[in-house]
Short mmCIF file of C-alpha atoms in Angstrom, two decimals:
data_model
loop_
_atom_site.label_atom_id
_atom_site.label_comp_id
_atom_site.label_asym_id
_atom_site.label_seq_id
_atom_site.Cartn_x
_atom_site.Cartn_y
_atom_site.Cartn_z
CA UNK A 14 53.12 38.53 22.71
CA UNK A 15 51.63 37.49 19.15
CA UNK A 16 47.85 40.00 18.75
CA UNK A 17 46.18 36.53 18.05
CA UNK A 18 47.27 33.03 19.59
CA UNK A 19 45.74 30.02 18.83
CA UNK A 20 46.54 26.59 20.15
CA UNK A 21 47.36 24.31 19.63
CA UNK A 22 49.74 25.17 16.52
CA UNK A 23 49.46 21.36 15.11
CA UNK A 24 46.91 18.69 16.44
CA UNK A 25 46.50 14.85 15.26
CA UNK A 26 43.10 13.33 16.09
CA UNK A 27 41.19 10.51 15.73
CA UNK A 28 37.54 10.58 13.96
CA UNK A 29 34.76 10.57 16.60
CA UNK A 30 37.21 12.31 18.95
CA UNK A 31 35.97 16.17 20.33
CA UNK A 32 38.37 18.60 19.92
CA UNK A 33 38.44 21.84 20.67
CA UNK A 34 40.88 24.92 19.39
CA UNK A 35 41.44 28.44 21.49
CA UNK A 36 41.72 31.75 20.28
CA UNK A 37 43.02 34.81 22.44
CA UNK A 38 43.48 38.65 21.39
CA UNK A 39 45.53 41.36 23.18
CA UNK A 40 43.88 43.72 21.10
CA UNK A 41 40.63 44.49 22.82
CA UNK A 42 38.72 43.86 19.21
CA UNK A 43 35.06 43.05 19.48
CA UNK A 44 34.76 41.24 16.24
CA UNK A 45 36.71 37.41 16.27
CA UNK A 46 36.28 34.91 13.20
CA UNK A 47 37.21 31.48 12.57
CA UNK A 48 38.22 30.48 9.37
CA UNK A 49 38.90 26.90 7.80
CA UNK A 50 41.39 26.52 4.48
CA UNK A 51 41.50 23.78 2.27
CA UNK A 52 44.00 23.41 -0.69
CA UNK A 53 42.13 24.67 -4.13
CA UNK A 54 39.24 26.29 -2.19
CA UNK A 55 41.14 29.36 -0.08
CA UNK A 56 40.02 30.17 3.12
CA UNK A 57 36.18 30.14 4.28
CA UNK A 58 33.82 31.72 7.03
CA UNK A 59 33.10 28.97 9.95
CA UNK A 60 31.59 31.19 12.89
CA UNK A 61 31.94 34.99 13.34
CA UNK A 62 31.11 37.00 17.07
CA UNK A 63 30.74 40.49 17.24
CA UNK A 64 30.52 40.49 21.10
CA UNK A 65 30.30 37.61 23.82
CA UNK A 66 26.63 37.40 23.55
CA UNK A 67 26.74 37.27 20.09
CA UNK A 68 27.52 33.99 17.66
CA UNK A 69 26.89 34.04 13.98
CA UNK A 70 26.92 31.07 11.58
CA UNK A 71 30.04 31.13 8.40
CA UNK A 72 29.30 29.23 5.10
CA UNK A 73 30.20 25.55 7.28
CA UNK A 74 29.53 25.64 10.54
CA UNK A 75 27.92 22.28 10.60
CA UNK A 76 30.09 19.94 12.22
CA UNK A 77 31.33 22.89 14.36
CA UNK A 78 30.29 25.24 17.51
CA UNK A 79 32.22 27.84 18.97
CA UNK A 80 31.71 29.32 22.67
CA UNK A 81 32.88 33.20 23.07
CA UNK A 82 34.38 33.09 26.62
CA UNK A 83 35.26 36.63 27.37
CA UNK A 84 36.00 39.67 24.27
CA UNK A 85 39.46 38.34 24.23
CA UNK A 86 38.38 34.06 23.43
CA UNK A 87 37.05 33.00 21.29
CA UNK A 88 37.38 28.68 21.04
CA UNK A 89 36.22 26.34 18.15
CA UNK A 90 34.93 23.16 18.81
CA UNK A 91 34.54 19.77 16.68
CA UNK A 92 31.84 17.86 18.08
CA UNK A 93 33.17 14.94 16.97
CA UNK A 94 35.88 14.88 14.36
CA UNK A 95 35.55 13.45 10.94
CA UNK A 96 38.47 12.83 8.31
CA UNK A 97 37.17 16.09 6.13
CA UNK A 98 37.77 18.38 9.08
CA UNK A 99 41.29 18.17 8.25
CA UNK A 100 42.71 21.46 7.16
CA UNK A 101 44.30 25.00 8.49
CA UNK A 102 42.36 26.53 10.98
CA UNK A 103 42.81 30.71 11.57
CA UNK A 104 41.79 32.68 13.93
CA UNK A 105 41.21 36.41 13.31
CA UNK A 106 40.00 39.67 14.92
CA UNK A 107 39.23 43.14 13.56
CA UNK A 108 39.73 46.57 14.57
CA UNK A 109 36.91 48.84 14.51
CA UNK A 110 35.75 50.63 11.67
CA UNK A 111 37.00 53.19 9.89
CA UNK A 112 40.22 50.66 10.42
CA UNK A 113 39.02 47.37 9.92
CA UNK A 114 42.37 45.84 10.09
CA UNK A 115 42.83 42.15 10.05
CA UNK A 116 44.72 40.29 12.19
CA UNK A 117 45.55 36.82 12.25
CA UNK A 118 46.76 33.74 14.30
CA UNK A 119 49.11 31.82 13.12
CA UNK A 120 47.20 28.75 12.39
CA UNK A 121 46.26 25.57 13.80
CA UNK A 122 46.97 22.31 11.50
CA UNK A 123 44.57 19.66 11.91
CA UNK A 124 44.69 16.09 10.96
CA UNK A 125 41.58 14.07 11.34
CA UNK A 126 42.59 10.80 10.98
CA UNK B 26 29.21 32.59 -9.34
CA UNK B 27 32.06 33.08 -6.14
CA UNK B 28 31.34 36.75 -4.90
CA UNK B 29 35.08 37.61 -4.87
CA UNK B 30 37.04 36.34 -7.85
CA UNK B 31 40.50 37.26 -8.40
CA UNK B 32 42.79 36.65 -11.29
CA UNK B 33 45.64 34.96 -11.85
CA UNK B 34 45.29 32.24 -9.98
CA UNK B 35 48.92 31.40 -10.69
CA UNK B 36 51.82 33.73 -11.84
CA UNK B 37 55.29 33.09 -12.47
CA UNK B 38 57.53 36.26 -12.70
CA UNK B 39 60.89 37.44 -13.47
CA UNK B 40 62.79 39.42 -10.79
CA UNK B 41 62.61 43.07 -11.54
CA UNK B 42 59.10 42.33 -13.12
CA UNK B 43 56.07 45.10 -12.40
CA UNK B 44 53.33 42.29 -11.03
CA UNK B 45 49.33 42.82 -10.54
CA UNK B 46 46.74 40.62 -9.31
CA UNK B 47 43.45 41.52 -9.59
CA UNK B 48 40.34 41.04 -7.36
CA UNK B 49 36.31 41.56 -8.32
CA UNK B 50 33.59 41.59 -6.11
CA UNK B 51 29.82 41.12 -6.44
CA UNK B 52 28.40 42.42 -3.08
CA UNK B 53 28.08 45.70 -1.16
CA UNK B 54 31.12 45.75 0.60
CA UNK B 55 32.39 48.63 3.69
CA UNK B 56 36.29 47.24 3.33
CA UNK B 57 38.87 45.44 1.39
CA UNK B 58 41.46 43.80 1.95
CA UNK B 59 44.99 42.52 1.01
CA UNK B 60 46.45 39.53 2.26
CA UNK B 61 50.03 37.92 2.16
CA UNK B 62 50.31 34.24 2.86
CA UNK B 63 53.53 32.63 3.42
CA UNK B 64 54.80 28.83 2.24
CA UNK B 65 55.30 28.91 6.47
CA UNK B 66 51.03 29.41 6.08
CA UNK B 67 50.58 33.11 8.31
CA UNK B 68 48.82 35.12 7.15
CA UNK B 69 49.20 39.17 7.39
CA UNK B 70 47.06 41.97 6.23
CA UNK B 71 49.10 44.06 3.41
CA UNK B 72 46.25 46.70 3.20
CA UNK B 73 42.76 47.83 3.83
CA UNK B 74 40.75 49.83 1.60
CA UNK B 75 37.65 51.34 1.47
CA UNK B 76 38.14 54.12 -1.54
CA UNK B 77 41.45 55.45 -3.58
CA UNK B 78 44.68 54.16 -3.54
CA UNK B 79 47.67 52.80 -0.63
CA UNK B 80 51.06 52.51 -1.15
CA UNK B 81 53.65 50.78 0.93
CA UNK B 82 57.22 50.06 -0.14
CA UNK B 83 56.95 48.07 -3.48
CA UNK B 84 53.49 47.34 -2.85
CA UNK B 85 50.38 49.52 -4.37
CA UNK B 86 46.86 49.06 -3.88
CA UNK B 87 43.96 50.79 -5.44
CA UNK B 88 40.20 49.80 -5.26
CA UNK B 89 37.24 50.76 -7.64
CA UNK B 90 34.03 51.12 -5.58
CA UNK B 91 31.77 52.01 -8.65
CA UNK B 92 33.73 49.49 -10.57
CA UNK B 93 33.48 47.14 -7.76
CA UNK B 94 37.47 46.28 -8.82
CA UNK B 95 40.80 46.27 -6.97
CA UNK B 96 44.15 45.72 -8.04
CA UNK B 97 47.29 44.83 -6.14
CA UNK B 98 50.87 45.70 -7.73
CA UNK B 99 54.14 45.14 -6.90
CA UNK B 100 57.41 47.13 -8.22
CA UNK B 101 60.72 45.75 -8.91
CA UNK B 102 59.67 42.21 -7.73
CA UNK B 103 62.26 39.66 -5.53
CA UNK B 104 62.05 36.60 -5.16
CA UNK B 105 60.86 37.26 -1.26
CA UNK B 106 57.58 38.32 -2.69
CA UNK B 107 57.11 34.87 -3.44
CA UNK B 108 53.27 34.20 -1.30
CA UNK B 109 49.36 34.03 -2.30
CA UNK B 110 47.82 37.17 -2.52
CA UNK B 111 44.46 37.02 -0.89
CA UNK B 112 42.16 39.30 -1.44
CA UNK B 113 39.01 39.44 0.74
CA UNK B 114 35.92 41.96 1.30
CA UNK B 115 33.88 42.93 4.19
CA UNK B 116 30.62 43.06 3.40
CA UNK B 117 28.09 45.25 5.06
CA UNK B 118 27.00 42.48 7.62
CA UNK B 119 30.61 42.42 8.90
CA UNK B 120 30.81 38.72 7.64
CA UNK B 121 34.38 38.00 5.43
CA UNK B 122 34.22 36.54 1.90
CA UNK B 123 37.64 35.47 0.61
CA UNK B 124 38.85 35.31 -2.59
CA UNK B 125 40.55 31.67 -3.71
CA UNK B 126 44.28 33.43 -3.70
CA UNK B 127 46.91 34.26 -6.56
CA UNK B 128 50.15 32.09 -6.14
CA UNK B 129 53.25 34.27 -7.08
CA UNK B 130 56.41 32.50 -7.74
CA UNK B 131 59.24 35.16 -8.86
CA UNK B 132 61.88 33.90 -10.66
CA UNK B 133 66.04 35.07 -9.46
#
């Protein structure tokens, strides 16, 4: 089993349409990010959680919410889609410190269209 | 001003070529990192540093802290290495800041 699974791995949607992605770890990692990337502008902070009663806003979280389940979920959620939500979506966790090793999802592609 | 900037953006190499990309930062950070991005899109983590230097295989990474600096190299590259080099910090609030990514195309 992958340390980080997202799904869906590729999503088409329709604008006005909710939508939401899931994130699961294996590791047992308090700390879980979602990132979005866009061509030309890398990849960039949505929401961050540090435990499951603990949410923290990226750089763009408007449009977006996220709901920490349980230390290993972590979902996003688009309220209701719009054409410029389309890009990669990751998924990561980190190990404690001194480590703080990244790991990743694989990705989920989304197409708002 | 973006808080991480790394240079090149894009660099297109000769196999057997010594490559580095290079990666500032503006903010108090407790990590950095290295990260490998396939044409596929995964990512994986090549390294995390907080002082000194890390080696692994081809790949060398060595960080600044007063400089506030780090540079990746790779040895001998192959065309495998082919990817975007990420480089991204941890800052001290535990919140991510990415560099935009170096595109490496090596040449056969």
């Amino acid at each position: 089993d992958a340390d980080v699974t997202q799904t869906p791995r590729n999503r088409i949607t329709k604008t006005g349409k909710r939508i939401m992605l899931e994130c699961s770890q294996t590791k047992g990692h308090d700390r879980m990010y979602w990132y979005r990337q866009d061509p030309g502008l890398g990849l960039r902070l949505i929401y961050y959680s540090f435990d499951v009663k603990d949410i923290n806003k990226g750089e763009i979280s408007d449009g977006y919410s996220v709901s920490r389940q349980a230390q290993a979920k972590f979902s996003l959620s688009l309220e209701s889609a719009i054409p410029n939500q389309t890009a990669l979506y990751f998924c990561a966790t980190i190990s404690p410190p001194p480590q703080n090793i990244q790991y990743f999802g694989a990705g989920t592609r989304l197409s708002v269209l | 001003k973006n808080e991480v900037e790394q240079s090149p953006q894009n660099l297109t190499a000769q196999e057997g070529e010594f490559i580095t990309i290079n990666c500032s930062y503006s903010v108090g950070i407790s990590a950095l990192h290295w990260l490998q991005q396939h044409p596929g899109g995964g990512i994986v983590s090549l390294f995390m540093l907080s002082s000194g230097k890390k080696k692994h295989g081809r790949l060398i990474a060595t960080i600044n802290i007063q400089e506030k600096h780090s540079s990746l190299h790779i040895t001998a590259s192959h065309p495998r290495d082919s990817a975007v080099y990420i480089c991204a910090v941890l800052n001290r609030d535990d919140k991510i800041i990415f560099g935009k990514g170096t595109r490496l195309h090596i040449l056969p």
